[in-house]
XYZ file of C-alpha atoms in Angstrom:
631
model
C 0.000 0.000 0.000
C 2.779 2.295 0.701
C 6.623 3.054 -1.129
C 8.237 3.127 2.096
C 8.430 2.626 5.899
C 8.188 6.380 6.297
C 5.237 6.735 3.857
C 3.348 4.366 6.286
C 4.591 6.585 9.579
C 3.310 9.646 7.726
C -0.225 8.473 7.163
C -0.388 6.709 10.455
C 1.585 8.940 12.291
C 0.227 7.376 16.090
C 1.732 4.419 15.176
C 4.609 6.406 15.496
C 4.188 5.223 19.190
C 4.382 1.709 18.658
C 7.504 1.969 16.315
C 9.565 3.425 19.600
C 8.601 -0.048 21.608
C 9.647 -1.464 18.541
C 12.928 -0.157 18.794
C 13.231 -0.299 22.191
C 12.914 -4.272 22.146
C 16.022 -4.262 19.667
C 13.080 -5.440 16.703
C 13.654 -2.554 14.480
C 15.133 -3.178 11.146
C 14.471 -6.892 11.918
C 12.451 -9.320 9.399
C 8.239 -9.831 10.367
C 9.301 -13.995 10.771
C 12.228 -12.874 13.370
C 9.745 -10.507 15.359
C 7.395 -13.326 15.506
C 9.483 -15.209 16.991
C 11.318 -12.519 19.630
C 7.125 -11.481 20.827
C 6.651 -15.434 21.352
C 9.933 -16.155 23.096
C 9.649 -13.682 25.185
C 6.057 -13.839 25.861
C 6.581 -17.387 27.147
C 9.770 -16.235 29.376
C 7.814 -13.456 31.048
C 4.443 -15.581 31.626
C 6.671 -18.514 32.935
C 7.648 -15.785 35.797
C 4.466 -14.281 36.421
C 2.700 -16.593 40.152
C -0.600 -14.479 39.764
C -3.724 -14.588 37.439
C -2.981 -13.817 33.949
C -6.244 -13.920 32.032
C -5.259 -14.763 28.432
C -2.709 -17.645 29.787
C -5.270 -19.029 31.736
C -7.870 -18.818 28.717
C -4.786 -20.602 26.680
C -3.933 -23.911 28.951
C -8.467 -24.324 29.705
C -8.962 -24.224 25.982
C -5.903 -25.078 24.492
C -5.899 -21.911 22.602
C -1.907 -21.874 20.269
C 0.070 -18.412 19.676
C -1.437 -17.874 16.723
C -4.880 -17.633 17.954
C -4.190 -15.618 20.582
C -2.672 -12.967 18.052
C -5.672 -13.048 15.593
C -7.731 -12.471 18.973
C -5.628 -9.629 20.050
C -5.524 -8.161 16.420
C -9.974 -8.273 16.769
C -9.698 -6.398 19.743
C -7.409 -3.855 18.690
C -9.607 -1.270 17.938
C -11.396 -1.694 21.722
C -8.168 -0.691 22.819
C -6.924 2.124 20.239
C -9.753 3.266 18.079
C -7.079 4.612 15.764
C -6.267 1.350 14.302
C -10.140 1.699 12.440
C -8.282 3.884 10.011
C -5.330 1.625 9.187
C -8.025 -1.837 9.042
C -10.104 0.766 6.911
C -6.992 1.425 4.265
C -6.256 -1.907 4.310
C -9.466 -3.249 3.093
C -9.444 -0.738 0.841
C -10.717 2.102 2.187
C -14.534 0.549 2.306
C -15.830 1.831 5.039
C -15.213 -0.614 7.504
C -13.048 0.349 10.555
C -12.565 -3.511 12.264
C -10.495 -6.519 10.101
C -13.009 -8.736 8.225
C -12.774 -12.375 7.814
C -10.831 -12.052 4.922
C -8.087 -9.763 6.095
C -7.595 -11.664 9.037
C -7.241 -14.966 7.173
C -4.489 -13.206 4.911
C -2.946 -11.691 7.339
C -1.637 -14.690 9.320
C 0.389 -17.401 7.110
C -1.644 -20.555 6.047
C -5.512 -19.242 5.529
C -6.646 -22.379 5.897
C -5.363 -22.528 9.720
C -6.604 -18.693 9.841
C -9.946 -20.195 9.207
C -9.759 -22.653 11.753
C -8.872 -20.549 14.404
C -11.052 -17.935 13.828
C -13.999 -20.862 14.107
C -12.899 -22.597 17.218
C -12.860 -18.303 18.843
C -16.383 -18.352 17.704
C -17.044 -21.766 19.012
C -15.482 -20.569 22.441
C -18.093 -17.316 22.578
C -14.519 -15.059 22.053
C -15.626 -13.784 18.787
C -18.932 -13.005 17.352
C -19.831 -11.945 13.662
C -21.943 -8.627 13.474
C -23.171 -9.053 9.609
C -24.098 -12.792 9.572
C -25.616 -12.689 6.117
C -22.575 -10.823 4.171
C -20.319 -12.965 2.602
C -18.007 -15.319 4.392
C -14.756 -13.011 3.511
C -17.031 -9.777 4.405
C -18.458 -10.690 8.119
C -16.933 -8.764 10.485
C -16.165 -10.665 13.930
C -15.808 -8.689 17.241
C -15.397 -9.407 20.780
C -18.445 -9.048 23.238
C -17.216 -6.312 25.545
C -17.660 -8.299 28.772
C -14.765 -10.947 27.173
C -12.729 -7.778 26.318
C -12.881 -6.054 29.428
C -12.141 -9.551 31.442
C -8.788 -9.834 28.789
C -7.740 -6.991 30.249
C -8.028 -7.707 33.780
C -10.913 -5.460 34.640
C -13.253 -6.598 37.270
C -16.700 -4.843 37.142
C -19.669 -6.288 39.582
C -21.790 -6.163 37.031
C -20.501 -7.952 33.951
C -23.600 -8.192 31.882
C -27.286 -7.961 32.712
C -27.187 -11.778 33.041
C -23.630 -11.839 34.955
C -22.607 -10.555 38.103
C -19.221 -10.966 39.533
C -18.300 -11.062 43.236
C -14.557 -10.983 44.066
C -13.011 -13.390 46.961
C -12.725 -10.819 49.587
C -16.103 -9.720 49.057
C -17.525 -13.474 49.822
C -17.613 -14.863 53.290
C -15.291 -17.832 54.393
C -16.624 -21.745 55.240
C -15.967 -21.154 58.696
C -18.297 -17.956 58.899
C -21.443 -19.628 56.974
C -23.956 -20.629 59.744
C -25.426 -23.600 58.091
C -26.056 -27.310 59.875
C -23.448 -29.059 61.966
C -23.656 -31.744 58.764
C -23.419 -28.847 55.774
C -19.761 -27.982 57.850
C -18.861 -31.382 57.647
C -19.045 -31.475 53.916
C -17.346 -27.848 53.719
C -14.481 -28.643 55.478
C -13.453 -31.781 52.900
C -15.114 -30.486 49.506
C -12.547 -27.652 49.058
C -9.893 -30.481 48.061
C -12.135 -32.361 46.316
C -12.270 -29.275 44.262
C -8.763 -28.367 43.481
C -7.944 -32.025 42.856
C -11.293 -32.695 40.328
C -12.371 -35.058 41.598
C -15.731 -33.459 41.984
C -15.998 -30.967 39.257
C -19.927 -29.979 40.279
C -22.091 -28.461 43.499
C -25.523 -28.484 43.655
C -27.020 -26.670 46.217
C -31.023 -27.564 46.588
C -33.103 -25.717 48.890
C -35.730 -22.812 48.774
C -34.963 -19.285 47.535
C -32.898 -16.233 49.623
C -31.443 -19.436 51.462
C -27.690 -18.654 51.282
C -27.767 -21.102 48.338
C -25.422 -18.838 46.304
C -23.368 -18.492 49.310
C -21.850 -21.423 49.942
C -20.607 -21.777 46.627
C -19.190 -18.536 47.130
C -17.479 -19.701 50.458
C -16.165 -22.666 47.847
C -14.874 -20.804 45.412
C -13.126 -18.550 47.974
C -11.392 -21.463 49.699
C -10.130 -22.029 46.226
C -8.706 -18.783 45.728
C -11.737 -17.650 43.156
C -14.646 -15.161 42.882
C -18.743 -15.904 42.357
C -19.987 -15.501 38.589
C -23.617 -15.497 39.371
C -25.537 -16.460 35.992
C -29.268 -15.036 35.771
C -31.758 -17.533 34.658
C -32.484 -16.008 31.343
C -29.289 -16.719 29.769
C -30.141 -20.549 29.729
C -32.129 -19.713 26.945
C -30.324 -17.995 24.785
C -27.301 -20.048 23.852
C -25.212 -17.029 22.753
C -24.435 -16.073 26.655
C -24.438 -19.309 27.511
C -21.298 -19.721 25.408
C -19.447 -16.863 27.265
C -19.785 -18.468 30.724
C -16.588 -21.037 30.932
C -14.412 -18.726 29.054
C -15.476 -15.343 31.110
C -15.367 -17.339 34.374
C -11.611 -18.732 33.461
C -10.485 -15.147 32.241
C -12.027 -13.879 35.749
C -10.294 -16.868 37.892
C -14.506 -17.166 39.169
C -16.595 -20.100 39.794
C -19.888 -19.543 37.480
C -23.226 -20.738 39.774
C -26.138 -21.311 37.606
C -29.801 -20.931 38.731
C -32.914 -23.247 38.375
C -36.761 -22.930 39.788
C -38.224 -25.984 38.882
C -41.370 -27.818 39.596
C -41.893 -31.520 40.887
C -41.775 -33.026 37.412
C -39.929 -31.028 35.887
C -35.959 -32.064 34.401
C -33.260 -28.994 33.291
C -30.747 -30.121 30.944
C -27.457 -28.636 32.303
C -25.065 -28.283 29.363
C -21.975 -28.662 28.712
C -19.634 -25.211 29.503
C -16.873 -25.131 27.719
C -13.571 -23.542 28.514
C -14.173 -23.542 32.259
C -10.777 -24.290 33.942
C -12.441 -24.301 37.783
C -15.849 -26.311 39.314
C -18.976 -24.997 38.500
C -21.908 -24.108 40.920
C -25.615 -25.518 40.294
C -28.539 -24.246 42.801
C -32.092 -25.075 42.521
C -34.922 -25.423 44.293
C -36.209 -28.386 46.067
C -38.681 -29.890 43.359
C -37.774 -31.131 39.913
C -34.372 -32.805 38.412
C -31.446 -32.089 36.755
C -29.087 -33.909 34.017
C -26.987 -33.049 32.125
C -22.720 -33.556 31.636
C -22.057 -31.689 34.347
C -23.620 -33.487 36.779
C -21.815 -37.148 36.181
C -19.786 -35.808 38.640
C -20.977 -33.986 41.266
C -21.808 -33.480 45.208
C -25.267 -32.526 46.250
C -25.976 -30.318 49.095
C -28.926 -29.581 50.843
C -29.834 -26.228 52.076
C -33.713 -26.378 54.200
C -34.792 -23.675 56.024
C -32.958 -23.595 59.762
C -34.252 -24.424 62.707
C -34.920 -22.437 65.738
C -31.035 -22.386 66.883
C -29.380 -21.110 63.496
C -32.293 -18.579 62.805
C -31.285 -17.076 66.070
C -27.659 -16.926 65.120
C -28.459 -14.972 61.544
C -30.739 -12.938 63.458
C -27.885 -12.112 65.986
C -25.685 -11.549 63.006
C -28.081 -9.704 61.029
C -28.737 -6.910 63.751
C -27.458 -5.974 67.186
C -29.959 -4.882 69.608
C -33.041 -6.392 70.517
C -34.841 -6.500 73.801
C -34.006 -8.315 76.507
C -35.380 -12.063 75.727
C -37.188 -11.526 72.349
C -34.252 -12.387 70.299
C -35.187 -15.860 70.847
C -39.059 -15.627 70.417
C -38.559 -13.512 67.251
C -36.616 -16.506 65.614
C -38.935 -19.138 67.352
C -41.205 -17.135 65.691
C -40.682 -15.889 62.446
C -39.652 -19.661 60.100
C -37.822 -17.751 57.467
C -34.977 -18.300 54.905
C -31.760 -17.236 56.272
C -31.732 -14.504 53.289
C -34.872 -13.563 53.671
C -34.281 -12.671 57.701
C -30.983 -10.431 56.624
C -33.742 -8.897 54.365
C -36.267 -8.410 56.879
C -33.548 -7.152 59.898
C -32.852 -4.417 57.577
C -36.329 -3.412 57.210
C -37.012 -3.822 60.864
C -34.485 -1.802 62.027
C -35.713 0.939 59.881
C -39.159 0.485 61.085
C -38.069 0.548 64.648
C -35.992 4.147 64.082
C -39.416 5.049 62.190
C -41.473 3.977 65.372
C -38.537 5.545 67.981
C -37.707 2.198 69.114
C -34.298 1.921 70.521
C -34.116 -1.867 69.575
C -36.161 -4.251 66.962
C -39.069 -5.485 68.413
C -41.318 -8.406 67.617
C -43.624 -5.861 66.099
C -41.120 -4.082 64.022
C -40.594 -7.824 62.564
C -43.904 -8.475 62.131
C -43.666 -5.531 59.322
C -41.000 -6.247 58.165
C -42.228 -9.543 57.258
C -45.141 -8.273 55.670
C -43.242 -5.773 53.393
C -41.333 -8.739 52.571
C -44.513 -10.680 51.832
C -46.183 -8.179 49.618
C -43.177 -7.841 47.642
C -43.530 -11.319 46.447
C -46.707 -12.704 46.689
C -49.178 -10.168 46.205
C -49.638 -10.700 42.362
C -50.451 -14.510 42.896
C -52.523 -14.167 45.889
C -54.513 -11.219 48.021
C -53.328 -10.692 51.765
C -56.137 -10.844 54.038
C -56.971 -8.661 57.380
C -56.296 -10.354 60.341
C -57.658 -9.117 63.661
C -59.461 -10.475 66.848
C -59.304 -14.232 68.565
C -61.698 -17.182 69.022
C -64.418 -15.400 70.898
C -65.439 -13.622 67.674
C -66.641 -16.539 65.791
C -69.209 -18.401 67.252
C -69.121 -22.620 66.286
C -70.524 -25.696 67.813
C -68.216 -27.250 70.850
C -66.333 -29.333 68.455
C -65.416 -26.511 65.793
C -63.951 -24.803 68.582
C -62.169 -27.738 70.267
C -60.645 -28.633 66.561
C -59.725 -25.490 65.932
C -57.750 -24.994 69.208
C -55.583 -28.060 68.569
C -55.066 -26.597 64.946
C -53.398 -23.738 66.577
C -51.301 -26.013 68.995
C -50.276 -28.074 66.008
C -49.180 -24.709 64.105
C -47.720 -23.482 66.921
C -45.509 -27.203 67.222
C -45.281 -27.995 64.063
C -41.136 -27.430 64.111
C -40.935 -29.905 67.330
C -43.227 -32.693 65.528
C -40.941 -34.385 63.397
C -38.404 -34.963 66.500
C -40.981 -36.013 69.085
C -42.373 -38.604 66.895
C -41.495 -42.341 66.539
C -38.908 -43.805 63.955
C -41.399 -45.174 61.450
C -43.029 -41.405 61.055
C -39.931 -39.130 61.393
C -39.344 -39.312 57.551
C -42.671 -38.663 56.977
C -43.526 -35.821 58.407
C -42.237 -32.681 58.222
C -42.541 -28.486 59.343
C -46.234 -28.772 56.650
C -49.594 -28.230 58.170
C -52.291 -28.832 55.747
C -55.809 -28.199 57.254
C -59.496 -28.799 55.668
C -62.101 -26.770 56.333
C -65.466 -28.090 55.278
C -68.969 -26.897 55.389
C -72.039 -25.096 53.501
C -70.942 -21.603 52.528
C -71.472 -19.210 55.440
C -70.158 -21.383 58.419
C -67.275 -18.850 59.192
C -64.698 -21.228 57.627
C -62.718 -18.384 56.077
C -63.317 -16.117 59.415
C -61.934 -18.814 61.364
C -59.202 -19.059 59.150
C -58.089 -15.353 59.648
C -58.727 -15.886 63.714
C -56.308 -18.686 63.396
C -53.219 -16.388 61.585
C -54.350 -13.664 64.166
C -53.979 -15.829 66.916
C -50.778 -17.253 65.411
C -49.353 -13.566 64.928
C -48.843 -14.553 61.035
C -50.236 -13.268 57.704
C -52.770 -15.222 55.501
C -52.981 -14.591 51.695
C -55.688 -16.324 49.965
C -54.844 -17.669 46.424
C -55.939 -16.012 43.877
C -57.338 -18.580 41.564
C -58.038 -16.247 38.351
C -54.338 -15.026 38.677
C -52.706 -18.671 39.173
C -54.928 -20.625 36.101
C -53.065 -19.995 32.997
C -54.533 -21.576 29.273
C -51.155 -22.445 28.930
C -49.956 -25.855 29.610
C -47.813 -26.287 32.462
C -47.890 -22.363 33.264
C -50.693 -22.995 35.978
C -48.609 -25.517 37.608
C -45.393 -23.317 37.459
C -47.347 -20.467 39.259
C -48.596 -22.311 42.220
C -45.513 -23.131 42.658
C -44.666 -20.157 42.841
C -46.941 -19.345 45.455
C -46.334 -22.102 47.406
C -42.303 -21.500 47.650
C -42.890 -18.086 48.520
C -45.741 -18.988 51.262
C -42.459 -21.607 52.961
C -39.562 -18.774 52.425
C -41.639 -16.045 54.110
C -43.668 -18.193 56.699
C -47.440 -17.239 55.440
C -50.484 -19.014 55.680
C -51.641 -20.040 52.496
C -55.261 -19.962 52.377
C -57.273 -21.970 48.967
C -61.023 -20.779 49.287
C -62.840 -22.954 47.099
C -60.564 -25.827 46.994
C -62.660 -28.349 44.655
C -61.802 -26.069 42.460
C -58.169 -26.860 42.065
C -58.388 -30.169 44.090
C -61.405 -31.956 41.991
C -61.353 -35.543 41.677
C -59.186 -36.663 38.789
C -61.511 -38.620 36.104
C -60.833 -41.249 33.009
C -58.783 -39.474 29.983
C -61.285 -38.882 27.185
C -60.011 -35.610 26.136
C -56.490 -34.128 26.169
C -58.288 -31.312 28.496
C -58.818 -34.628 30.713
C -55.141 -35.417 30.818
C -53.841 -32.197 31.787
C -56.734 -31.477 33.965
C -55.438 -34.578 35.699
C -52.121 -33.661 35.635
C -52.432 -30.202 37.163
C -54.576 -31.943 40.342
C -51.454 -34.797 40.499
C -49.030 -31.949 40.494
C -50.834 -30.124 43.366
C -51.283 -33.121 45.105
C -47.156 -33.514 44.785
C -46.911 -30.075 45.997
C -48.834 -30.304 48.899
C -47.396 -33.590 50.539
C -43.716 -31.519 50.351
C -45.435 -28.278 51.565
C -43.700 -26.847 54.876
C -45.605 -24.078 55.544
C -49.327 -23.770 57.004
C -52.134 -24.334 54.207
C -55.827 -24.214 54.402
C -58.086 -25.468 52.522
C -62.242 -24.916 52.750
C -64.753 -26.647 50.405
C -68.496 -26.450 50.094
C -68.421 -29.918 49.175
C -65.599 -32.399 50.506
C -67.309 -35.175 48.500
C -65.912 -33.914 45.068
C -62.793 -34.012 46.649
C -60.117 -35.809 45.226
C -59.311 -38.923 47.889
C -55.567 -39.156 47.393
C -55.812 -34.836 48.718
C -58.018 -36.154 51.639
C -55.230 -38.600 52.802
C -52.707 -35.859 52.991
C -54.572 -33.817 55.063
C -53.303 -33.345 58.677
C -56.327 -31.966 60.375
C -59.739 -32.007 58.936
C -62.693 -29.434 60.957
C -66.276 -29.544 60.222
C -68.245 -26.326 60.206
C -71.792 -26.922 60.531
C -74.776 -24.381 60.242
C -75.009 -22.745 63.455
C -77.265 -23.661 66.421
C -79.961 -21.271 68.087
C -77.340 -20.272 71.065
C -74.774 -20.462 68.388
C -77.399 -17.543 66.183
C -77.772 -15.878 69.011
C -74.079 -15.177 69.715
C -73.590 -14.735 65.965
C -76.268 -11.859 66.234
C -74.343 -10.880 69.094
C -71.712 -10.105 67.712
C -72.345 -8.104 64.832
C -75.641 -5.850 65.997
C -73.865 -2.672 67.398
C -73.644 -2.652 70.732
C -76.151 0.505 70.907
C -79.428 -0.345 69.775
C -83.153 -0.887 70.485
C -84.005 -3.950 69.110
C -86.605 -5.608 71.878
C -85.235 -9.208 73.406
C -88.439 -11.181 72.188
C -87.909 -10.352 69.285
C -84.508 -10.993 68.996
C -84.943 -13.948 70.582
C -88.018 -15.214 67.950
C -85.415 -14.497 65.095
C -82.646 -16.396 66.588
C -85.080 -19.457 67.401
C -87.683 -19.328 63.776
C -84.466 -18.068 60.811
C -82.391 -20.662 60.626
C -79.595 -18.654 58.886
C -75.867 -19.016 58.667
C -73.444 -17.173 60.247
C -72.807 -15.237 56.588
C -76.527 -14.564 56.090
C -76.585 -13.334 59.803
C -73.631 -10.727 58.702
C -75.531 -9.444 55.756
C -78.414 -9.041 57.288
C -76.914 -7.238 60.907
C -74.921 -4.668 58.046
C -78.211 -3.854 56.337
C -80.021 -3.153 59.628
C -77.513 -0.808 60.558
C -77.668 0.866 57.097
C -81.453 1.170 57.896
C -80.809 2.677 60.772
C -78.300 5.421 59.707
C -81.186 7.315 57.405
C -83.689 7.022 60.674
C -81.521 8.379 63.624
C -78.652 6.209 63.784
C -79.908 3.418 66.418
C -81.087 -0.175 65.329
C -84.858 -0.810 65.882
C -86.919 -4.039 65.624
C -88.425 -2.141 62.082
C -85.031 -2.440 61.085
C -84.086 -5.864 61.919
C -87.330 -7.432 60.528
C -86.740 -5.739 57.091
C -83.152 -6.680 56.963
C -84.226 -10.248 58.092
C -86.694 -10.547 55.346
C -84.109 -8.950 52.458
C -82.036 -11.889 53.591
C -84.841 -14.987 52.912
C-alpha cells in the first residue's frame, strides 16, 4: 500500500508510538518472521515468571488456545483498545468503510488461511468472537469481541458484567468457617474444598428454597479455592449465545460460574456442557424437579432447608445488634424464614423501629417487616387478608372450637413434631400443616381461618385462583408453585377458598383437556405432601374431593350451620352494641331463621344501614326488614 516505511509513519503517524517499543525491544530493522518469533519467546519467558492470574494464559492452557490464535484475537480487539487502528483496518481493506479486520483480512494476514480459518472458528465456538453481519459474505463478516470478554482480557473486574452476569470478588464473599449452616453442611465444607482443586468433583448443587444462602456457599467454595462468584441469571439458559461466554469469562475472571434453576416436581433442566471452564462450576435449585446433564456425572449434592430455631437465632444475631431483653429468641422461634430472607427483613425492621422511635427491633417491628417482605412477592399470585381479633369472635358448635384450638397447637408445634415422633413417622412428616375446612358456605370457615393467623401472629394470603390458572400448559402448575415457595420462604399461611376447584377428583382421559386437567390436580397433590408451611383449605363440598388430597390432610374441621345459642351469639356479635331492638324479638329471630353465620352478617350490616337514614340506632323495624331482604 505504501513506497516506504516512512510513507506508512506519515499516514499513520500514532503508530509512530508503537515503532519506539519497537525499537526499544532491539526489533527494528528486523524481518516480520524474526519478530514473531522474539514477541513469542519472550512472551513465554515473562508468563513462565508471572505466580498471579494472567487472564489470556489461563484462557490458553483451559482451551488449548496456540500463539497464533491468541494474536488473531488480540488483532480483533485492537480497535477496543486504540480506536485509531479503524483507520489503518479501513486502508487496508481498501478504504470501504469498515473500521474492524473482516474475515478475509484476518485470514491473509496470518500465514496458512486455511489454519486462519480454523482458528477464527474454534474463537467463535469458544463465545470469544462473534460476527456482526451474519448474512454478508463469508470473507465480508466482520467478527468482534463481546465487551464483557474484552474487558475480562484486560483484567478489569466490574460487579456487574452483563445484565445476566454478576461478579463477586473473593474478599467480598464470606469464608466456610463464617457460613452458619447445619453441623452436617460444615462437615461437607471442610473436605469439599480439596475435592475441588484435585477434580475429583468438578460440580455443586445446592437444593433448597430461595434467599437461602444457596449462592453463598458456593461462594465460600470458590473462595477457599482462591476464586470469585460468577452469578448467571436464569435467562441466559435460553439464549445459547451467553451461555457460550460463561466457561471462558469465568476462566479469564479466575470465578466459579453458579447457575440458577426454579423448577417444579416433574420437571428435568438439561445442564449443558460449559466449555472452557478451567475451575468447578456451581448448580442451585430449588427443592422440586431434576437435573441432568454432563455436568452433573460428577458432582456433590448439598442440601440447604430452612434452619431451625437455633441457626435462625444466630443470623438474626448476626443480622442486627440490639433487641430487647429475651425476644431475640421468640422472634426466631417465631418468624420460620430463609436465612436470606431474615438479613432482608432485619434491615427493614431496624428501619421500622428508628421510624417507630424504638431503641431496639421489636417483635412488632418484625412483624412488618415480614409483611413488606410478603407483599413484595406474593401479592400478584394471591390477596393478603386482614387479620384481627381471637376465638371469641366466631361463634361454632363445641367441636369446631375444640378442633380449631388443637389446629393452633399443632401450628404453633409444628417445628418440634418431626423430633418427638417415633422412627417409622420421622421421615414422613415434616414443618407442613395442611388443614381442611369443610362446610355449607357461610359457616365462618374463612373467618376462622383469619382468627387462626391472628392468633398465630402470622399473615394469611388467599390464592388467587383467576391469577394462578393460565390456558397455557404447564404455566398454571409453574405459578402455584410459585406461590407455594414463597408462602415456605416467608412463613405465610396459604389460604385456597374454594378448593374443589383446584383439588377436583381426577376422572378417566377422554379428552387431552382430561389429561392435563389430571395432571395439574397430580401436580398439586405432589406439591402439597412436600409443603412446609401452614395451608388451608375450605370446600363447600368435601365429596368432590379428590381422595388421594383427603389422605394428605393433617387436620380435617367440620363447620356446621349454626345452632340457636350459636345464632344468638352470631347476632351478638355483629348488631352494634347501641341499639333498640326488643329481646323477644330478637330472641323469635334467633329461634324461627335458621340462617348461617354469613346470612346473619348481611343481614346485621343492612339493619344498621337502615338505621343510619332514621336516627342512627337499630330498631326491631329495622331488623325485621333486613331479616326478610335476607330470605
Amino acid at each position: 500500500l505504501f513506497d516506504s516505511h516512512e510513507a506508512m509513519l506519515q499516514k499513520f503517524p500514532f503508530l509512530v508510538g508503537y515503532q519506539d517499543q519497537l525499537a526499544a525491544c532491539g526489533l527494528e530493522g528486523k524481518s516480520i518472521a524474526d519478530g514473531k518469533q522474539w514477541w513469542q519467546k519472550n512472551l513465554s519467558k515473562w508468563e513462565a515468571g508471572v505466580d498471579q492470574h494472567l487472564p489470556l494464559r489461563a484462557l490458553s492452557r483451559a482451551t488449548g488456545l496456540d500463539y497464533r490464535s491468541q494474536i488473531l484475537l488480540i488483532t480483533i480487539g485492537l480497535i477496543e483498545e486504540d480506536p485509531r487502528f479503524g483507520i489503518l483496518f479501513d486502508a487496508l481493506q481498501g478504504e470501504t468503510g469498515q473500521h474492524r479486520p473482516t474475515l478475509g483480512i484476518l485470514s491473509v494476514w496470518q500465514d496458512g488461511e486455511s489454519d486462519a480459518r480454523v482458528n477464527l472458528r474454534r474463537l467463535q465456538q469458544l463465545g470469544l468472537i462473534r460476527i456482526i453481519n451474519p448474512d454478508a459474505p463469508r470473507l465480508d463478516q466482520v467478527p468482534v469481541i463481546p465487551a464483557s470478554i474484552w474487558d475480562a482480557l484486560c483484567g478489569e473486574h466490574h460487579e456487574t458484567i452483563a445484565s445476566w452476569a454478576h461478579y463477586e470478588p473473593p474478599d467480598r464473599l464470606l469464608t466456610c468457617d463464617e457460613l452458619i449452616v447445619p453441623t452436617q453442611v460444615q462437615n461437607i465444607l471442610q473436605t469439599l474444598p480439596a475435592l475441588l482443586r484435585s477434580g475429583d468433583i468438578q460440580t455443586v448443587v445446592v437444593r433448597g428454597p430461595q434467599h437461602n444462602g444457596r449462592h453463598t456457599l458456593v461462594g465460600a467454595l470458590a473462595r477457599a479455592l482462591g476464586r470469585g462468584l460468577l452469578k448467571i441469571d436464569s435467562a441466559c439458559q435460553q439464549d445459547a449465545d451467553c451461555w457460550r461466554l460463561i466457561g471462558t469469562l469465568s476462566t479469564l475472571l479466575r470465578a466459579v460460574p453458579v447457575v440458577a434453576f426454579d423448577l417444579v416436581p416433574g420437571e428435568i433442566a438439561e445442564v449443558a456442557e460449559i466449555v472452557g471452564n478451567d475451575g468447578p462450576l456451581g448448580v442451585v435449585s430449588s427443592k422440586t424437579g431434576g437435573l441432568a446433564g454432563p455436568p452433573l456425572e460428577c458432582a456433590v449434592i448439598i442440601s440447604l432447608d430452612i434452619p431451625d430455631a437455633s441457626l435462625r437465632c444466630q443470623h438474626w444475631q448476626h443480622a442486627a445488634e440490639t433487641y430487647p431483653a429475651g425476644q431475640l429468641a421468640s422472634i426466631a422461634d417465631r418468624y420460620r424464614l430463609t436465612s436470606g430472607n431474615i438479613y432482608r427483613a432485619a434491615q427493614i425492621a431496624h428501619a421500622q423501629a428508628a421510624l417507630t422511635g424504638h431503641e431496639a427491633i421489636t417483635l412488632e417491628d418484625v412483624q412488618q417487616a415480614s409483611r413488606v417482605l410478603s407483599r413484595q412477592t406474593l401479592e400478584t399470585l394471591a390477596t393478603r387478608l386482614e387479620v384481627a381479633g381471637d376465638w371469641s369472635h366466631l361463634a361454632v358448635g363445641e367441636n369446631t372450637q375444640r378442633d380449631l384450638k388443637e389446629l393452633e397447637t399443632r401450628c404453633q408445634r409444628r417445628e418440634h413434631l418431626p423430633a418427638a415422633v417415633g422412627t417409622v413417622l420421622t421421615s414422613q412428616v415434616n414443618a407442613g400443616v395442611r388443614a381442611l375446612f369443610t362446610g355449607p358456605s357461610g359457616t365462618g370457615k374463612t373467618l376462622a381461618a383469619r382468627l387462626l393467623a391472628a392468633q398465630l401472629q402470622m399473615d394469611i394470603y388467599r390464592l388467587d385462583l383467576s391469577a394462578v390458572v393460565n390456558k397455557y400448559i404447564g404455566e398454571t402448575e409453574k405459578n402455584l408453585n410459585k406461590v407455594f415457595s414463597r408462602a415456605e420462604e416467608l412463613d405465610v399461611i396459604l389460604l385456597i377458598d374454594e378448593g374443589d376447584a383446584l383439588l377436583t377428583q381426577r376422572t378417566s382421559v377422554n379428552t387431552s383437556n382430561d389429561r392435563y386437567a389430571n395432571l395439574e390436580t397430580n401436580f398439586l397433590l405432589q406439591r402439597l405432601e412436600s409443603f412446609s408451611g401452614i395451608v388451608i383449605v375450605t370446600t363447600n363440598s368435601s365429596e368432590y374431593l379428590d381422595r388421594a388430597f383427603q389422605r394428605r390432610i393433617d387436620v380435617t374441621i367440620d363447620f356446621r350451620p349454626p345452632e340457636a345459642t350459636e345464632r344468638w351469639q352470631i347476632w351478638q356479635l355483629h348488631l352494634p352494641p347501641a341499639n333498640s331492638v326488643d329481646q323477644r324479638l330478637l330472641n323469635e329471630v334467633v329461634t324461627r331463621c335458621t340462617l348461617t353465620g354469613g346470612q346473619i352478617r348481611n343481614a346485621a350490616l343492612h339493619a344498621t344501614l337502615l338505621a343510619l337514614n332514621d336516627g342512627g340506632l337499630v330498631t326491631n323495624a329495622c331488623l325485621e326488614s333486613a331479616v326478610q331482604r335476607e330470605y
